[in-house]
PDB file of C-alpha atoms in Angstrom:
ATOM      1  CA  MET A   1     -60.125  41.850  19.608  1.00  0.00           C
ATOM      2  CA  SER A   2     -63.741  41.594  18.473  1.00  0.00           C
ATOM      3  CA  GLU A   3     -65.844  38.449  18.805  1.00  0.00           C
ATOM      4  CA  THR A   4     -65.849  38.170  15.018  1.00  0.00           C
ATOM      5  CA  ASP A   5     -62.017  38.187  14.870  1.00  0.00           C
ATOM      6  CA  SER A   6     -61.839  35.640  17.681  1.00  0.00           C
ATOM      7  CA  PHE A   7     -64.270  33.363  15.922  1.00  0.00           C
ATOM      8  CA  ILE A   8     -62.357  33.602  12.641  1.00  0.00           C
ATOM      9  CA  ARG A   9     -59.065  32.764  14.400  1.00  0.00           C
ATOM     10  CA  GLU A  10     -60.559  29.715  16.129  1.00  0.00           C
ATOM     11  CA  VAL A  11     -62.025  28.483  12.858  1.00  0.00           C
ATOM     12  CA  SER A  12     -58.676  28.991  11.085  1.00  0.00           C
ATOM     13  CA  GLU A  13     -56.849  27.069  13.808  1.00  0.00           C
ATOM     14  CA  GLU A  14     -59.282  24.181  13.572  1.00  0.00           C
ATOM     15  CA  VAL A  15     -58.980  24.122   9.799  1.00  0.00           C
ATOM     16  CA  GLN A  16     -55.177  24.050  10.094  1.00  0.00           C
ATOM     17  CA  GLN A  17     -55.365  21.257  12.650  1.00  0.00           C
ATOM     18  CA  ASP A  18     -57.700  19.278  10.402  1.00  0.00           C
ATOM     19  CA  ARG A  19     -55.297  19.724   7.482  1.00  0.00           C
ATOM     20  CA  MET A  20     -52.298  18.687   9.588  1.00  0.00           C
ATOM     21  CA  PHE A  21     -54.189  15.637  10.855  1.00  0.00           C
ATOM     22  CA  ALA A  22     -55.152  14.722   7.291  1.00  0.00           C
ATOM     23  CA  LEU A  23     -51.573  15.114   6.112  1.00  0.00           C
ATOM     24  CA  TRP A  24     -50.301  12.999   9.024  1.00  0.00           C
ATOM     25  CA  LYS A  25     -52.843  10.262   8.280  1.00  0.00           C
ATOM     26  CA  ARG A  26     -51.681  10.285   4.684  1.00  0.00           C
ATOM     27  CA  TYR A  27     -47.916  10.587   5.121  1.00  0.00           C
ATOM     28  CA  GLY A  28     -47.332   9.610   8.728  1.00  0.00           C
ATOM     29  CA  PRO A  29     -46.558   5.946   7.976  1.00  0.00           C
ATOM     30  CA  TYR A  30     -43.899   7.026   5.484  1.00  0.00           C
ATOM     31  CA  VAL A  31     -42.307   9.372   8.027  1.00  0.00           C
ATOM     32  CA  ILE A  32     -42.291   6.629  10.656  1.00  0.00           C
ATOM     33  CA  GLY A  33     -40.888   4.187   8.095  1.00  0.00           C
ATOM     34  CA  GLY A  34     -38.135   6.634   7.163  1.00  0.00           C
ATOM     35  CA  ILE A  35     -37.156   7.177  10.791  1.00  0.00           C
ATOM     36  CA  THR A  36     -37.183   3.427  11.370  1.00  0.00           C
ATOM     37  CA  ALA A  37     -34.950   2.915   8.325  1.00  0.00           C
ATOM     38  CA  ILE A  38     -32.475   5.525   9.555  1.00  0.00           C
ATOM     39  CA  VAL A  39     -32.332   3.940  13.009  1.00  0.00           C
ATOM     40  CA  ALA A  40     -31.937   0.483  11.451  1.00  0.00           C
ATOM     41  CA  ALA A  41     -29.160   1.682   9.137  1.00  0.00           C
ATOM     42  CA  SER A  42     -27.336   3.312  12.041  1.00  0.00           C
ATOM     43  CA  ALA A  43     -27.634   0.121  14.053  1.00  0.00           C
ATOM     44  CA  ALA A  44     -26.377  -1.902  11.075  1.00  0.00           C
ATOM     45  CA  LEU A  45     -23.353   0.374  10.657  1.00  0.00           C
ATOM     46  CA  ASN A  46     -22.543   0.101  14.354  1.00  0.00           C
ATOM     47  CA  TRP A  47     -22.872  -3.678  14.134  1.00  0.00           C
ATOM     48  CA  LEU A  48     -20.589  -3.840  11.091  1.00  0.00           C
ATOM     49  CA  ALA A  49     -18.013  -1.645  12.840  1.00  0.00           C
ATOM     50  CA  TRP A  50     -18.143  -3.942  15.867  1.00  0.00           C
ATOM     51  CA  GLN A  51     -17.776  -6.981  13.618  1.00  0.00           C
ATOM     52  CA  GLU A  52     -14.714  -5.432  11.947  1.00  0.00           C
ATOM     53  CA  ARG A  53     -13.130  -4.684  15.326  1.00  0.00           C
ATOM     54  CA  GLU A  54     -13.768  -8.253  16.412  1.00  0.00           C
ATOM     55  CA  ALA A  55     -12.336  -9.605  13.150  1.00  0.00           C
ATOM     56  CA  ALA A  56      -9.239  -7.403  13.477  1.00  0.00           C
ATOM     57  CA  ALA A  57      -8.739  -8.612  17.037  1.00  0.00           C
ATOM     58  CA  ALA A  58      -9.109 -12.197  15.854  1.00  0.00           C
ATOM     59  CA  ARG A  59      -6.557 -11.663  13.089  1.00  0.00           C
ATOM     60  CA  GLY A  60      -4.160 -10.123  15.573  1.00  0.00           C
ATOM     61  CA  GLY A  61      -4.649 -13.073  17.887  1.00  0.00           C
ATOM     62  CA  ALA A  62      -4.037 -15.468  15.014  1.00  0.00           C
ATOM     63  CA  PHE A  63      -0.714 -13.778  14.199  1.00  0.00           C
ATOM     64  CA  LEU A  64       0.391 -13.907  17.825  1.00  0.00           C
ATOM     65  CA  SER A  65      -0.640 -17.510  18.367  1.00  0.00           C
ATOM     66  CA  ALA A  66       0.743 -18.947  15.106  1.00  0.00           C
ATOM     67  CA  GLU A  67       4.032 -20.785  15.500  1.00  0.00           C
ATOM     68  CA  PRO A  68       7.022 -19.034  13.869  1.00  0.00           C
ATOM     69  CA  THR A  69       7.672 -22.012  11.615  1.00  0.00           C
ATOM     70  CA  VAL A  70       7.013 -22.752   7.965  1.00  0.00           C
ATOM     71  CA  GLU A  71       4.169 -25.048   8.939  1.00  0.00           C
ATOM     72  CA  GLY A  72       2.691 -22.553  11.402  1.00  0.00           C
ATOM     73  CA  ARG A  73       2.815 -19.624   8.994  1.00  0.00           C
ATOM     74  CA  SER A  74       1.535 -21.752   6.103  1.00  0.00           C
ATOM     75  CA  ALA A  75      -1.486 -22.700   8.212  1.00  0.00           C
ATOM     76  CA  LEU A  76      -1.984 -19.032   9.090  1.00  0.00           C
ATOM     77  CA  VAL A  77      -1.947 -18.041   5.414  1.00  0.00           C
ATOM     78  CA  GLU A  78      -4.623 -20.656   4.711  1.00  0.00           C
ATOM     79  CA  ALA A  79      -6.765 -19.524   7.648  1.00  0.00           C
ATOM     80  CA  LEU A  80      -6.702 -15.782   6.919  1.00  0.00           C
ATOM     81  CA  GLU A  81      -8.424 -13.754   4.242  1.00  0.00           C
ATOM     82  CA  GLY A  82      -8.282 -10.236   2.893  1.00  0.00           C
ATOM     83  CA  PRO A  83      -5.378  -7.818   3.464  1.00  0.00           C
ATOM     84  CA  ALA A  84      -3.934  -9.912   6.296  1.00  0.00           C
ATOM     85  CA  VAL A  85      -2.900 -12.680   3.870  1.00  0.00           C
ATOM     86  CA  PRO A  86       0.052 -10.841   2.209  1.00  0.00           C
ATOM     87  CA  VAL A  87       1.420  -9.912   5.640  1.00  0.00           C
ATOM     88  CA  ALA A  88       1.357 -13.561   6.703  1.00  0.00           C
ATOM     89  CA  GLN A  89       2.941 -14.538   3.390  1.00  0.00           C
ATOM     90  CA  LEU A  90       5.790 -12.079   3.941  1.00  0.00           C
ATOM     91  CA  GLN A  91       6.431 -13.682   7.321  1.00  0.00           C
ATOM     92  CA  LEU A  92       6.284 -17.139   5.780  1.00  0.00           C
ATOM     93  CA  ALA A  93       8.773 -16.179   3.051  1.00  0.00           C
ATOM     94  CA  ALA A  94      11.195 -14.741   5.627  1.00  0.00           C
ATOM     95  CA  ILE A  95      11.100 -17.988   7.612  1.00  0.00           C
ATOM     96  CA  GLN A  96      11.580 -20.027   4.441  1.00  0.00           C
ATOM     97  CA  ALA A  97      14.628 -17.935   3.554  1.00  0.00           C
ATOM     98  CA  ASP A  98      16.074 -18.298   7.055  1.00  0.00           C
ATOM     99  CA  ASN A  99      15.626 -22.078   6.777  1.00  0.00           C
ATOM    100  CA  GLY A 100      17.562 -22.170   3.509  1.00  0.00           C
ATOM    101  CA  GLU A 101      14.418 -22.863   1.437  1.00  0.00           C
ATOM    102  CA  THR A 102      15.424 -20.192  -1.060  1.00  0.00           C
ATOM    103  CA  ASP A 103      13.309 -21.310  -4.014  1.00  0.00           C
ATOM    104  CA  ALA A 104      10.210 -21.577  -1.846  1.00  0.00           C
ATOM    105  CA  ALA A 105      10.872 -18.142  -0.352  1.00  0.00           C
ATOM    106  CA  ILE A 106      11.307 -16.582  -3.800  1.00  0.00           C
ATOM    107  CA  GLU A 107       8.019 -18.111  -4.935  1.00  0.00           C
ATOM    108  CA  THR A 108       6.181 -16.855  -1.836  1.00  0.00           C
ATOM    109  CA  TYR A 109       7.584 -13.348  -2.269  1.00  0.00           C
ATOM    110  CA  ARG A 110       6.518 -13.404  -5.914  1.00  0.00           C
ATOM    111  CA  GLN A 111       2.984 -14.395  -4.899  1.00  0.00           C
ATOM    112  CA  VAL A 112       2.806 -11.388  -2.608  1.00  0.00           C
ATOM    113  CA  ALA A 113       4.205  -9.063  -5.280  1.00  0.00           C
ATOM    114  CA  ALA A 114       1.569 -10.290  -7.747  1.00  0.00           C
ATOM    115  CA  THR A 115      -1.388  -9.851  -5.358  1.00  0.00           C
ATOM    116  CA  PRO A 116      -4.068  -7.794  -7.173  1.00  0.00           C
ATOM    117  CA  GLY A 117      -4.783  -4.424  -5.600  1.00  0.00           C
ATOM    118  CA  LEU A 118      -1.972  -4.696  -3.057  1.00  0.00           C
ATOM    119  CA  LYS A 119      -0.385  -1.412  -1.980  1.00  0.00           C
ATOM    120  CA  ARG A 120       2.922  -0.781  -3.660  1.00  0.00           C
ATOM    121  CA  ALA A 121       4.719  -0.553  -0.335  1.00  0.00           C
ATOM    122  CA  TYR A 122       3.972  -4.269   0.155  1.00  0.00           C
ATOM    123  CA  SER A 123       4.329  -5.476  -3.430  1.00  0.00           C
ATOM    124  CA  ASP A 124       7.668  -3.704  -3.951  1.00  0.00           C
ATOM    125  CA  LEU A 125       8.949  -4.991  -0.626  1.00  0.00           C
ATOM    126  CA  ALA A 126       8.149  -8.549  -1.679  1.00  0.00           C
ATOM    127  CA  ALA A 127       9.683  -8.021  -5.125  1.00  0.00           C
ATOM    128  CA  LEU A 128      12.841  -6.559  -3.596  1.00  0.00           C
ATOM    129  CA  HIS A 129      13.264  -9.550  -1.280  1.00  0.00           C
ATOM    130  CA  ALA A 130      12.691 -11.945  -4.167  1.00  0.00           C
ATOM    131  CA  ALA A 131      15.307 -10.109  -6.244  1.00  0.00           C
ATOM    132  CA  ARG A 132      17.767 -10.157  -3.332  1.00  0.00           C
ATOM    133  CA  LEU A 133      17.471 -13.942  -3.113  1.00  0.00           C
ATOM    134  CA  GLU A 134      17.459 -14.644  -6.833  1.00  0.00           C
ATOM    135  CA  ALA A 135      19.916 -12.073  -8.223  1.00  0.00           C
ATOM    136  CA  PRO A 136      23.140 -13.837  -7.152  1.00  0.00           C
ATOM    137  CA  THR A 137      22.211 -16.806  -9.359  1.00  0.00           C
ATOM    138  CA  LEU A 138      21.518 -14.691 -12.463  1.00  0.00           C
ATOM    139  CA  ALA A 139      23.615 -12.985 -15.110  1.00  0.00           C
ATOM    140  CA  PRO A 140      24.246  -9.298 -14.278  1.00  0.00           C
ATOM    141  CA  ASP A 141      21.835  -7.972 -16.928  1.00  0.00           C
ATOM    142  CA  ALA A 142      19.054 -10.317 -15.808  1.00  0.00           C
ATOM    143  CA  ALA A 143      19.613  -9.406 -12.164  1.00  0.00           C
ATOM    144  CA  GLU A 144      19.415  -5.698 -12.918  1.00  0.00           C
ATOM    145  CA  ALA A 145      16.247  -6.244 -14.951  1.00  0.00           C
ATOM    146  CA  LEU A 146      14.571  -7.619 -11.810  1.00  0.00           C
ATOM    147  CA  LEU A 147      15.327  -4.374 -10.008  1.00  0.00           C
ATOM    148  CA  ALA A 148      14.232  -2.010 -12.791  1.00  0.00           C
ATOM    149  CA  PRO A 149      10.608  -1.503 -11.605  1.00  0.00           C
ATOM    150  CA  MET A 150      11.823  -0.702  -8.084  1.00  0.00           C
ATOM    151  CA  LEU A 151      14.259   1.943  -9.353  1.00  0.00           C
ATOM    152  CA  GLU A 152      11.559   4.291 -10.606  1.00  0.00           C
ATOM    153  CA  GLU A 153      11.765   7.823  -9.251  1.00  0.00           C
ATOM    154  CA  ASN A 154       8.896   7.538  -6.751  1.00  0.00           C
ATOM    155  CA  ALA A 155       9.254   3.846  -5.916  1.00  0.00           C
ATOM    156  CA  PRO A 156       9.023   3.305  -2.126  1.00  0.00           C
ATOM    157  CA  TYR A 157      12.265   1.310  -1.830  1.00  0.00           C
ATOM    158  CA  ARG A 158      14.271   2.984  -4.581  1.00  0.00           C
ATOM    159  CA  LEU A 159      17.338   3.581  -2.409  1.00  0.00           C
ATOM    160  CA  LEU A 160      17.408  -0.022  -1.201  1.00  0.00           C
ATOM    161  CA  ALA A 161      17.104  -1.214  -4.795  1.00  0.00           C
ATOM    162  CA  LEU A 162      20.006   1.076  -5.750  1.00  0.00           C
ATOM    163  CA  GLU A 163      22.052  -0.375  -2.900  1.00  0.00           C
ATOM    164  CA  LEU A 164      21.370  -3.920  -4.066  1.00  0.00           C
ATOM    165  CA  ARG A 165      22.247  -2.977  -7.650  1.00  0.00           C
ATOM    166  CA  ALA A 166      25.480  -1.369  -6.452  1.00  0.00           C
ATOM    167  CA  VAL A 167      26.422  -4.596  -4.652  1.00  0.00           C
ATOM    168  CA  LEU A 168      25.638  -6.651  -7.750  1.00  0.00           C
ATOM    169  CA  ARG A 169      27.709  -4.313  -9.902  1.00  0.00           C
ATOM    170  CA  LEU A 170      30.551  -4.431  -7.415  1.00  0.00           C
ATOM    171  CA  ASN A 171      30.473  -8.225  -7.482  1.00  0.00           C
ATOM    172  CA  ALA A 172      30.534  -8.080 -11.281  1.00  0.00           C
ATOM    173  CA  ASN A 173      33.610  -5.791 -11.076  1.00  0.00           C
ATOM    174  CA  ASN A 174      31.628  -2.946 -12.655  1.00  0.00           C
ATOM    175  CA  GLN A 175      33.135  -0.442 -10.264  1.00  0.00           C
ATOM    176  CA  ASP A 176      32.225   2.788 -12.032  1.00  0.00           C
ATOM    177  CA  ALA A 177      28.550   1.859 -12.209  1.00  0.00           C
ATOM    178  CA  ALA A 178      28.569   0.704  -8.584  1.00  0.00           C
ATOM    179  CA  ARG A 179      30.140   4.005  -7.518  1.00  0.00           C
ATOM    180  CA  ALA A 180      27.480   5.941  -9.460  1.00  0.00           C
ATOM    181  CA  ASP A 181      24.689   4.097  -7.623  1.00  0.00           C
ATOM    182  CA  LEU A 182      26.298   4.715  -4.239  1.00  0.00           C
ATOM    183  CA  GLU A 183      26.809   8.415  -4.936  1.00  0.00           C
ATOM    184  CA  THR A 184      23.160   8.676  -6.005  1.00  0.00           C
ATOM    185  CA  ILE A 185      22.151   7.104  -2.700  1.00  0.00           C
ATOM    186  CA  LEU A 186      24.337   9.462  -0.647  1.00  0.00           C
ATOM    187  CA  ALA A 187      22.935  12.516  -2.457  1.00  0.00           C
ATOM    188  CA  ASP A 188      19.319  11.600  -1.749  1.00  0.00           C
ATOM    189  CA  PRO A 189      17.594  13.748   0.941  1.00  0.00           C
ATOM    190  CA  GLY A 190      15.634  10.726   2.164  1.00  0.00           C
ATOM    191  CA  LEU A 191      18.767   8.801   3.071  1.00  0.00           C
ATOM    192  CA  THR A 192      18.610   6.982   6.412  1.00  0.00           C
ATOM    193  CA  ARG A 193      21.503   6.728   8.838  1.00  0.00           C
ATOM    194  CA  GLY A 194      21.898   2.986   8.361  1.00  0.00           C
ATOM    195  CA  LEU A 195      21.870   3.161   4.567  1.00  0.00           C
ATOM    196  CA  ASN A 196      24.309   6.068   4.677  1.00  0.00           C
ATOM    197  CA  ALA A 197      26.747   3.971   6.737  1.00  0.00           C
ATOM    198  CA  ARG A 198      26.464   0.985   4.397  1.00  0.00           C
ATOM    199  CA  ALA A 199      26.939   3.132   1.287  1.00  0.00           C
ATOM    200  CA  GLN A 200      30.009   4.756   2.817  1.00  0.00           C
ATOM    201  CA  GLN A 201      31.450   1.320   3.618  1.00  0.00           C
ATOM    202  CA  LEU A 202      30.930   0.166   0.039  1.00  0.00           C
ATOM    203  CA  LEU A 203      32.609   3.305  -1.267  1.00  0.00           C
ATOM    204  CA  ALA A 204      35.538   2.608   1.061  1.00  0.00           C
ATOM    205  CA  ILE A 205      35.814  -0.857  -0.472  1.00  0.00           C
ATOM    206  CA  LEU A 206      35.932   0.726  -3.917  1.00  0.00           C
ATOM    207  CA  GLY A 207      38.670   3.130  -2.832  1.00  0.00           C
ATOM    208  CA  PRO A 208      39.351   6.605  -4.233  1.00  0.00           C
ATOM    209  CA  GLU A 209      37.942   7.204  -7.703  1.00  0.00           C
ATOM    210  CA  ASP A 210      41.317   7.943  -9.304  1.00  0.00           C
ATOM    211  CA  GLU A 211      42.709   4.630  -8.028  1.00  0.00           C
ATOM    212  CA  SER A 212      39.701   2.872  -9.511  1.00  0.00           C
ATOM    213  CA  ASP A 213      40.353   4.523 -12.857  1.00  0.00           C
ATOM    214  CA  ASP A 214      44.037   3.502 -12.824  1.00  0.00           C
ATOM    215  CA  SER A 215      43.113  -0.129 -12.240  1.00  0.00           C
TER     216      SER A 215
END
């Protein structure tokens, strides 16, 4: 390499260094600020995740420490917030029902069912329990109307709602309709062992279909 080429290369390198230094002086603070923001955001996300874990642990502790009484669960419902509230309300309603406070339990179940944005698995469960408690006091048509939304094709507790309707129809001496519900249950591929046994028992109570027709 000639001295001229060497000189040109050194000059070019110095020019490039000067340009890089000028660019860094101009934009360096923004680069540093951007890196700082990324680090701060990452730290904030980690802090929020830690806070959520702590809050979840606290909610779990609250459920475990609350007394299994109406008063204890009512206090828990008041103390909680967010998605934990409907779960506590379901527990409260179950205790109310066990204590014979049927009207209060129905009202609590209805509150859960009407919670905005609640997953259908929870809202339908609450509605089904409310219907189970209230249906025996209603006329057959009114009782079946309570169950109608839970009998939709993709409803999470459709088979349980069919079982309850079959019982109501059996109590109303509507044997053909009760049998139809039970046969629908038994033909469903999602049938559980327990529900299968109960449906078979109800069909045994109804007796053979030809005997039902003769009566």
